């Protein structure tokens, strides 16, 4: 067995093919599938914020009648599921690799955690003194804004221009929605934000397949 | 014709080096994970890693994660260079001899 494998590749073309295939295989194993990173979040935003728009619509009456607890519950459940899927996929790909990128990943994870802790404490303190529609806008605009900025930071850390551009996109979408006001914000984030994430996952996946 | 590096110019070791080259600089991978990526037996992989380590192309670090011993593997700077030179030499063999003359 070993003697066979010790043989050189048949010719230069075979050697180059072997190098390309092996590098692509290894890269696929060392990096998580982009779909597992973007699709669950994109879906959570699309459905969660979509329901928010239908219930807390601009104007006085909901566009679609539903139990008042439904939009927020759906959003939180889907966000939790997305978090778990991403964590499992990340552990699967990065769990057996150590070194600088593991350290970057860990610190980046801390930035997300502390960022959202800050957001919860701040928005929690302000929520009592604002009218309900502004409370909703406060929470979602802060959360989406933080997500956009952290995506931009991620792009800077890994010099990944796609990640950076997604961050810019989310930030712009959030700004437009915030200016448009309560209700509209949910619509813009659901369609353009969630859609952007679904698109980013699809593009990343296609790129990864073509690298084979 | 350029002499091809005999350490890398063997199918199994070329696959090992090519896989390790896909890791970012300064990263290491555990032995079982590398084995999984390559689809080699542990014994087989050990033999090839020893040969690559002797050539100074691969660094094998034995450490502990909690109480479990862990073996970490990475390409050394020298190994990365050797792999790049090998790939270049292969490309040169494939390119038509006169293509480099035209600007």
mmCIF file of C-alpha atoms in Angstrom:
data_model
loop_
_atom_site.group_PDB
_atom_site.id
_atom_site.type_symbol
_atom_site.label_atom_id
_atom_site.label_comp_id
_atom_site.label_asym_id
_atom_site.label_seq_id
_atom_site.Cartn_x
_atom_site.Cartn_y
_atom_site.Cartn_z
ATOM 1 C CA UNK A 1 0.000 0.000 0.000
ATOM 2 C CA UNK A 2 2.553 2.498 1.178
ATOM 3 C CA UNK A 3 4.929 1.511 -1.591
ATOM 4 C CA UNK A 4 2.240 2.314 -4.168
ATOM 5 C CA UNK A 5 1.508 5.672 -2.636
ATOM 6 C CA UNK A 6 5.211 6.450 -2.648
ATOM 7 C CA UNK A 7 5.145 6.455 -6.426
ATOM 8 C CA UNK A 8 5.341 9.871 -8.041
ATOM 9 C CA UNK A 9 2.280 11.141 -9.935
ATOM 10 C CA UNK A 10 2.130 9.729 -13.473
ATOM 11 C CA UNK A 11 2.994 13.026 -15.129
ATOM 12 C CA UNK A 12 2.975 16.755 -14.546
ATOM 13 C CA UNK A 13 -0.684 17.127 -15.497
ATOM 14 C CA UNK A 14 -1.679 14.406 -13.023
ATOM 15 C CA UNK A 15 0.395 16.082 -10.310
ATOM 16 C CA UNK A 16 -1.262 19.443 -10.879
ATOM 17 C CA UNK A 17 -4.708 17.865 -10.906
ATOM 18 C CA UNK A 18 -3.928 16.070 -7.648
ATOM 19 C CA UNK A 19 -2.750 19.330 -6.039
ATOM 20 C CA UNK A 20 -5.847 21.269 -7.131
ATOM 21 C CA UNK A 21 -8.293 18.575 -6.081
ATOM 22 C CA UNK A 22 -6.656 17.987 -2.733
ATOM 23 C CA UNK A 23 -6.457 21.694 -1.909
ATOM 24 C CA UNK A 24 -10.121 22.151 -2.823
ATOM 25 C CA UNK A 25 -11.159 19.136 -0.742
ATOM 26 C CA UNK A 26 -9.152 20.332 2.242
ATOM 27 C CA UNK A 27 -10.448 23.899 1.961
ATOM 28 C CA UNK A 28 -14.018 22.592 1.908
ATOM 29 C CA UNK A 29 -13.360 20.605 5.076
ATOM 30 C CA UNK A 30 -11.558 23.390 6.917
ATOM 31 C CA UNK A 31 -14.204 26.025 6.126
ATOM 32 C CA UNK A 32 -17.892 25.634 6.972
ATOM 33 C CA UNK A 33 -20.464 25.555 4.190
ATOM 34 C CA UNK A 34 -21.561 29.209 3.660
ATOM 35 C CA UNK A 35 -25.172 28.049 3.509
ATOM 36 C CA UNK A 36 -25.068 26.953 7.147
ATOM 37 C CA UNK A 37 -23.808 30.427 8.056
ATOM 38 C CA UNK A 38 -26.214 32.601 6.103
ATOM 39 C CA UNK A 39 -29.395 30.734 5.256
ATOM 40 C CA UNK A 40 -30.713 30.179 8.813
ATOM 41 C CA UNK A 41 -30.184 33.881 9.658
ATOM 42 C CA UNK A 42 -31.620 35.052 6.343
ATOM 43 C CA UNK A 43 -34.683 32.873 6.875
ATOM 44 C CA UNK A 44 -35.090 34.054 10.474
ATOM 45 C CA UNK A 45 -34.997 37.705 9.361
ATOM 46 C CA UNK A 46 -37.280 37.110 6.394
ATOM 47 C CA UNK A 47 -39.981 35.292 8.375
ATOM 48 C CA UNK A 48 -39.493 36.950 11.787
ATOM 49 C CA UNK A 49 -39.385 40.548 10.567
ATOM 50 C CA UNK A 50 -41.897 39.693 7.847
ATOM 51 C CA UNK A 51 -44.467 38.768 10.515
ATOM 52 C CA UNK A 52 -43.557 41.938 12.409
ATOM 53 C CA UNK A 53 -44.378 44.001 9.352
ATOM 54 C CA UNK A 54 -47.695 42.195 8.825
ATOM 55 C CA UNK A 55 -48.749 42.651 12.448
ATOM 56 C CA UNK A 56 -47.092 45.916 13.520
ATOM 57 C CA UNK A 57 -47.831 47.496 10.149
ATOM 58 C CA UNK A 58 -47.461 51.181 9.389
ATOM 59 C CA UNK A 59 -50.852 52.728 10.098
ATOM 60 C CA UNK A 60 -53.210 51.733 12.881
ATOM 61 C CA UNK A 61 -54.446 48.248 11.989
ATOM 62 C CA UNK A 62 -52.446 45.067 11.350
ATOM 63 C CA UNK A 63 -52.330 43.955 7.709
ATOM 64 C CA UNK A 64 -52.885 40.382 8.862
ATOM 65 C CA UNK A 65 -54.600 39.369 12.098
ATOM 66 C CA UNK A 66 -52.610 36.991 14.321
ATOM 67 C CA UNK A 67 -52.029 36.387 18.027
ATOM 68 C CA UNK A 68 -49.961 39.269 19.406
ATOM 69 C CA UNK A 69 -47.264 36.944 20.776
ATOM 70 C CA UNK A 70 -46.644 35.278 17.414
ATOM 71 C CA UNK A 71 -44.233 37.673 15.622
ATOM 72 C CA UNK A 72 -41.742 38.006 18.481
ATOM 73 C CA UNK A 73 -41.900 34.294 19.342
ATOM 74 C CA UNK A 74 -41.262 33.243 15.752
ATOM 75 C CA UNK A 75 -38.353 35.700 15.484
ATOM 76 C CA UNK A 76 -36.690 34.509 18.694
ATOM 77 C CA UNK A 77 -37.192 30.810 17.980
ATOM 78 C CA UNK A 78 -35.756 31.168 14.466
ATOM 79 C CA UNK A 79 -32.830 33.268 15.706
ATOM 80 C CA UNK A 80 -32.060 30.639 18.343
ATOM 81 C CA UNK A 81 -32.178 27.857 15.766
ATOM 82 C CA UNK A 82 -29.892 29.899 13.487
ATOM 83 C CA UNK A 83 -27.433 30.389 16.343
ATOM 84 C CA UNK A 84 -27.334 26.653 17.050
ATOM 85 C CA UNK A 85 -26.896 25.689 13.383
ATOM 86 C CA UNK A 86 -24.052 28.191 12.975
ATOM 87 C CA UNK A 87 -22.360 27.059 16.197
ATOM 88 C CA UNK A 88 -22.517 23.375 15.217
ATOM 89 C CA UNK A 89 -21.235 24.044 11.686
ATOM 90 C CA UNK A 90 -18.447 26.255 13.035
ATOM 91 C CA UNK A 91 -17.391 23.702 15.643
ATOM 92 C CA UNK A 92 -17.408 21.004 12.979
ATOM 93 C CA UNK A 93 -15.132 22.961 10.663
ATOM 94 C CA UNK A 94 -12.908 24.853 13.096
ATOM 95 C CA UNK A 95 -12.999 22.552 16.111
ATOM 96 C CA UNK A 96 -9.962 20.572 15.014
ATOM 97 C CA UNK A 97 -7.926 23.530 13.837
ATOM 98 C CA UNK A 98 -5.965 25.682 16.276
ATOM 99 C CA UNK A 99 -3.751 28.718 15.888
ATOM 100 C CA UNK A 100 -4.258 32.286 14.858
ATOM 101 C CA UNK A 101 -7.573 31.831 13.092
ATOM 102 C CA UNK A 102 -9.046 30.056 16.098
ATOM 103 C CA UNK A 103 -7.998 33.006 18.258
ATOM 104 C CA UNK A 104 -9.500 35.488 15.815
ATOM 105 C CA UNK A 105 -12.722 33.481 15.805
ATOM 106 C CA UNK A 106 -12.910 33.327 19.595
ATOM 107 C CA UNK A 107 -12.312 37.041 20.084
ATOM 108 C CA UNK A 108 -14.759 37.846 17.309
ATOM 109 C CA UNK A 109 -17.298 35.673 19.110
ATOM 110 C CA UNK A 110 -16.707 37.675 22.306
ATOM 111 C CA UNK A 111 -17.312 40.916 20.389
ATOM 112 C CA UNK A 112 -20.721 39.552 19.300
ATOM 113 C CA UNK A 113 -21.584 38.409 22.812
ATOM 114 C CA UNK A 114 -20.587 41.627 24.588
ATOM 115 C CA UNK A 115 -22.083 43.747 21.823
ATOM 116 C CA UNK A 116 -25.485 42.138 22.231
ATOM 117 C CA UNK A 117 -25.242 42.212 26.027
ATOM 118 C CA UNK A 118 -24.706 45.988 25.791
ATOM 119 C CA UNK A 119 -27.670 46.231 23.452
ATOM 120 C CA UNK A 120 -29.989 44.263 25.760
ATOM 121 C CA UNK A 121 -29.067 46.324 28.814
ATOM 122 C CA UNK A 122 -29.364 49.657 26.988
ATOM 123 C CA UNK A 123 -32.598 48.918 25.133
ATOM 124 C CA UNK A 124 -34.045 47.319 28.274
ATOM 125 C CA UNK A 125 -33.394 50.519 30.250
ATOM 126 C CA UNK A 126 -34.959 52.724 27.574
ATOM 127 C CA UNK A 127 -37.953 50.533 26.754
ATOM 128 C CA UNK A 128 -40.148 51.675 29.678
ATOM 129 C CA UNK A 129 -40.042 55.313 28.706
ATOM 130 C CA UNK A 130 -40.877 54.978 25.007
ATOM 131 C CA UNK A 131 -44.142 54.385 23.138
ATOM 132 C CA UNK A 132 -44.554 50.734 22.022
ATOM 133 C CA UNK A 133 -43.913 51.271 18.307
ATOM 134 C CA UNK A 134 -40.652 53.074 19.064
ATOM 135 C CA UNK A 135 -39.622 50.319 21.482
ATOM 136 C CA UNK A 136 -39.878 47.812 18.638
ATOM 137 C CA UNK A 137 -37.889 50.065 16.338
ATOM 138 C CA UNK A 138 -35.247 50.659 19.015
ATOM 139 C CA UNK A 139 -34.633 46.956 19.569
ATOM 140 C CA UNK A 140 -34.602 45.904 15.951
ATOM 141 C CA UNK A 141 -32.639 48.891 14.641
ATOM 142 C CA UNK A 142 -29.966 48.413 17.324
ATOM 143 C CA UNK A 143 -29.752 44.642 16.739
ATOM 144 C CA UNK A 144 -29.644 44.887 12.942
ATOM 145 C CA UNK A 145 -27.205 47.821 13.152
ATOM 146 C CA UNK A 146 -24.850 45.899 15.437
ATOM 147 C CA UNK A 147 -25.050 42.877 13.130
ATOM 148 C CA UNK A 148 -24.115 45.014 10.131
ATOM 149 C CA UNK A 149 -21.166 46.610 11.894
ATOM 150 C CA UNK A 150 -19.871 43.260 13.152
ATOM 151 C CA UNK A 151 -20.078 41.833 9.640
ATOM 152 C CA UNK A 152 -17.976 44.766 8.441
ATOM 153 C CA UNK A 153 -15.498 44.120 11.256
ATOM 154 C CA UNK A 154 -15.394 40.435 10.280
ATOM 155 C CA UNK A 155 -14.609 41.442 6.717
ATOM 156 C CA UNK A 156 -11.738 43.570 8.028
ATOM 157 C CA UNK A 157 -10.376 40.787 10.254
ATOM 158 C CA UNK A 158 -10.343 38.115 7.545
ATOM 159 C CA UNK A 159 -9.882 40.523 4.611
ATOM 160 C CA UNK A 160 -13.062 39.041 3.150
ATOM 161 C CA UNK A 161 -14.600 41.671 0.897
ATOM 162 C CA UNK A 162 -17.866 39.730 0.514
ATOM 163 C CA UNK A 163 -18.395 39.687 4.270
ATOM 164 C CA UNK A 164 -17.523 43.390 4.442
ATOM 165 C CA UNK A 165 -19.940 44.262 1.636
ATOM 166 C CA UNK A 166 -22.717 42.287 3.312
ATOM 167 C CA UNK A 167 -22.051 44.363 6.445
ATOM 168 C CA UNK A 168 -22.290 47.587 4.452
ATOM 169 C CA UNK A 169 -25.525 46.362 2.834
ATOM 170 C CA UNK A 170 -27.126 45.438 6.169
ATOM 171 C CA UNK A 171 -26.057 48.792 7.646
ATOM 172 C CA UNK A 172 -27.563 50.746 4.743
ATOM 173 C CA UNK A 173 -30.784 48.729 4.811
ATOM 174 C CA UNK A 174 -31.043 49.361 8.550
ATOM 175 C CA UNK A 175 -30.483 53.102 8.136
ATOM 176 C CA UNK A 176 -33.128 53.370 5.415
ATOM 177 C CA UNK A 177 -35.614 51.354 7.465
ATOM 178 C CA UNK A 178 -34.951 53.395 10.604
ATOM 179 C CA UNK A 179 -35.518 56.657 8.768
ATOM 180 C CA UNK A 180 -38.705 55.259 7.186
ATOM 181 C CA UNK A 181 -39.987 54.456 10.672
ATOM 182 C CA UNK A 182 -41.696 51.691 12.676
ATOM 183 C CA UNK A 183 -43.348 49.022 10.525
ATOM 184 C CA UNK A 184 -41.427 49.953 7.411
ATOM 185 C CA UNK A 185 -38.206 49.044 9.169
ATOM 186 C CA UNK A 186 -39.434 45.463 9.612
ATOM 187 C CA UNK A 187 -40.402 45.231 5.940
ATOM 188 C CA UNK A 188 -37.067 46.548 4.665
ATOM 189 C CA UNK A 189 -35.035 44.342 7.022
ATOM 190 C CA UNK A 190 -37.105 41.251 6.177
ATOM 191 C CA UNK A 191 -36.895 41.624 2.416
ATOM 192 C CA UNK A 192 -33.571 43.376 1.748
ATOM 193 C CA UNK A 193 -31.715 42.244 4.890
ATOM 194 C CA UNK A 194 -32.948 38.644 5.041
ATOM 195 C CA UNK A 195 -32.841 38.407 1.257
ATOM 196 C CA UNK A 196 -29.278 39.751 1.263
ATOM 197 C CA UNK A 197 -28.188 37.038 3.678
ATOM 198 C CA UNK A 198 -29.871 34.306 1.656
ATOM 199 C CA UNK A 199 -28.146 35.659 -1.449
ATOM 200 C CA UNK A 200 -24.760 35.838 0.307
ATOM 201 C CA UNK A 201 -25.098 32.189 1.360
ATOM 202 C CA UNK A 202 -26.070 31.131 -2.146
ATOM 203 C CA UNK A 203 -23.203 33.043 -3.791
ATOM 204 C CA UNK A 204 -20.696 31.636 -1.300
ATOM 205 C CA UNK A 205 -21.966 28.135 -1.892
ATOM 206 C CA UNK A 206 -21.776 28.475 -5.691
ATOM 207 C CA UNK A 207 -18.241 29.837 -5.450
ATOM 208 C CA UNK A 208 -17.219 26.935 -3.264
ATOM 209 C CA UNK A 209 -18.704 24.417 -5.696
ATOM 210 C CA UNK A 210 -16.962 25.950 -8.678
ATOM 211 C CA UNK A 211 -13.605 25.735 -6.889
ATOM 212 C CA UNK A 212 -13.743 21.929 -6.933
ATOM 213 C CA UNK B 1 14.120 19.573 -16.884
ATOM 214 C CA UNK B 2 14.105 20.801 -13.280
ATOM 215 C CA UNK B 3 14.712 18.246 -10.545
ATOM 216 C CA UNK B 4 11.472 17.720 -8.664
ATOM 217 C CA UNK B 5 11.680 17.563 -4.871
ATOM 218 C CA UNK B 6 11.672 13.791 -4.128
ATOM 219 C CA UNK B 7 10.069 14.271 -0.708
ATOM 220 C CA UNK B 8 6.969 15.908 -2.203
ATOM 221 C CA UNK B 9 7.049 14.117 -5.558
ATOM 222 C CA UNK B 10 5.165 11.090 -4.200
ATOM 223 C CA UNK B 11 1.396 10.886 -4.463
ATOM 224 C CA UNK B 12 0.593 10.399 -0.786
ATOM 225 C CA UNK B 13 2.960 13.046 0.534
ATOM 226 C CA UNK B 14 1.908 15.474 -2.176
ATOM 227 C CA UNK B 15 -1.672 15.065 -0.948
ATOM 228 C CA UNK B 16 -0.594 15.637 2.665
ATOM 229 C CA UNK B 17 1.336 18.792 1.798
ATOM 230 C CA UNK B 18 -1.409 20.104 -0.508
ATOM 231 C CA UNK B 19 -4.019 19.629 2.252
ATOM 232 C CA UNK B 20 -1.872 21.383 4.856
ATOM 233 C CA UNK B 21 -1.256 24.248 2.428
ATOM 234 C CA UNK B 22 -5.010 24.928 2.479
ATOM 235 C CA UNK B 23 -4.777 25.899 6.164
ATOM 236 C CA UNK B 24 -4.204 29.588 6.889
ATOM 237 C CA UNK B 25 -0.639 30.509 7.910
ATOM 238 C CA UNK B 26 0.065 29.914 11.612
ATOM 239 C CA UNK B 27 -2.757 27.369 11.957
ATOM 240 C CA UNK B 28 -2.445 23.738 12.965
ATOM 241 C CA UNK B 29 -4.815 20.824 12.456
ATOM 242 C CA UNK B 30 -5.281 17.789 14.698
ATOM 243 C CA UNK B 31 -4.063 14.405 13.496
ATOM 244 C CA UNK B 32 -7.532 12.758 13.312
ATOM 245 C CA UNK B 33 -8.957 15.676 11.337
ATOM 246 C CA UNK B 34 -6.102 15.552 8.831
ATOM 247 C CA UNK B 35 -6.563 11.807 8.582
ATOM 248 C CA UNK B 36 -10.262 12.368 7.823
ATOM 249 C CA UNK B 37 -9.502 14.958 5.152
ATOM 250 C CA UNK B 38 -7.017 12.607 3.476
ATOM 251 C CA UNK B 39 -8.859 9.344 4.001
ATOM 252 C CA UNK B 40 -5.630 7.599 5.057
ATOM 253 C CA UNK B 41 -5.075 5.081 7.839
ATOM 254 C CA UNK B 42 -3.385 6.401 10.970
ATOM 255 C CA UNK B 43 -0.313 4.233 10.425
ATOM 256 C CA UNK B 44 0.023 5.288 6.843
ATOM 257 C CA UNK B 45 -0.290 8.975 7.641
ATOM 258 C CA UNK B 46 2.255 8.678 10.468
ATOM 259 C CA UNK B 47 4.830 7.207 8.108
ATOM 260 C CA UNK B 48 4.419 10.035 5.615
ATOM 261 C CA UNK B 49 4.392 12.699 8.308
ATOM 262 C CA UNK B 50 7.642 11.355 9.746
ATOM 263 C CA UNK B 51 9.286 11.591 6.344
ATOM 264 C CA UNK B 52 8.009 15.167 5.900
ATOM 265 C CA UNK B 53 9.103 16.080 9.421
ATOM 266 C CA UNK B 54 12.604 14.735 8.773
ATOM 267 C CA UNK B 55 12.803 16.990 5.714
ATOM 268 C CA UNK B 56 11.747 19.930 7.893
ATOM 269 C CA UNK B 57 8.569 20.495 5.874
ATOM 270 C CA UNK B 58 6.074 19.662 8.587
ATOM 271 C CA UNK B 59 5.986 20.503 12.296
ATOM 272 C CA UNK B 60 4.330 17.966 14.591
ATOM 273 C CA UNK B 61 3.450 19.288 18.050
ATOM 274 C CA UNK B 62 2.304 17.021 20.843
ATOM 275 C CA UNK B 63 0.271 18.809 23.492
ATOM 276 C CA UNK B 64 -2.697 18.379 25.817
ATOM 277 C CA UNK B 65 -6.240 19.636 25.663
ATOM 278 C CA UNK B 66 -7.398 19.192 29.220
ATOM 279 C CA UNK B 67 -6.211 15.659 29.898
ATOM 280 C CA UNK B 68 -6.420 14.358 26.348
ATOM 281 C CA UNK B 69 -3.190 14.272 24.398
ATOM 282 C CA UNK B 70 -3.478 16.043 21.063
ATOM 283 C CA UNK B 71 -1.164 15.909 18.068
ATOM 284 C CA UNK B 72 -1.131 19.085 15.995
ATOM 285 C CA UNK B 73 0.268 19.284 12.498
ATOM 286 C CA UNK B 74 1.241 22.238 10.342
ATOM 287 C CA UNK B 75 3.337 23.032 7.335
ATOM 288 C CA UNK B 76 6.584 24.821 8.258
ATOM 289 C CA UNK B 77 7.692 27.905 6.362
ATOM 290 C CA UNK B 78 10.229 25.714 4.604
ATOM 291 C CA UNK B 79 7.522 23.198 3.724
ATOM 292 C CA UNK B 80 5.259 25.873 2.294
ATOM 293 C CA UNK B 81 8.135 27.193 0.204
ATOM 294 C CA UNK B 82 9.017 23.695 -1.026
ATOM 295 C CA UNK B 83 5.389 23.107 -1.988
ATOM 296 C CA UNK B 84 5.214 26.415 -3.852
ATOM 297 C CA UNK B 85 8.448 25.640 -5.699
ATOM 298 C CA UNK B 86 7.188 22.170 -6.586
ATOM 299 C CA UNK B 87 3.898 23.552 -7.916
ATOM 300 C CA UNK B 88 5.769 26.144 -9.949
ATOM 301 C CA UNK B 89 8.086 23.495 -11.382
ATOM 302 C CA UNK B 90 5.075 21.361 -12.371
ATOM 303 C CA UNK B 91 3.416 24.361 -14.023
ATOM 304 C CA UNK B 92 6.618 25.133 -15.900
ATOM 305 C CA UNK B 93 6.725 21.553 -17.189
ATOM 306 C CA UNK B 94 3.180 21.907 -18.488
ATOM 307 C CA UNK B 95 3.608 25.316 -20.094
ATOM 308 C CA UNK B 96 4.940 25.356 -23.650
ATOM 309 C CA UNK B 97 8.663 26.096 -23.531
ATOM 310 C CA UNK B 98 8.491 29.319 -25.551
ATOM 311 C CA UNK B 99 5.465 30.876 -23.870
ATOM 312 C CA UNK B 100 7.664 32.655 -21.348
ATOM 313 C CA UNK B 101 9.596 34.500 -24.052
ATOM 314 C CA UNK B 102 6.641 36.518 -25.275
ATOM 315 C CA UNK B 103 5.943 39.520 -23.071
#
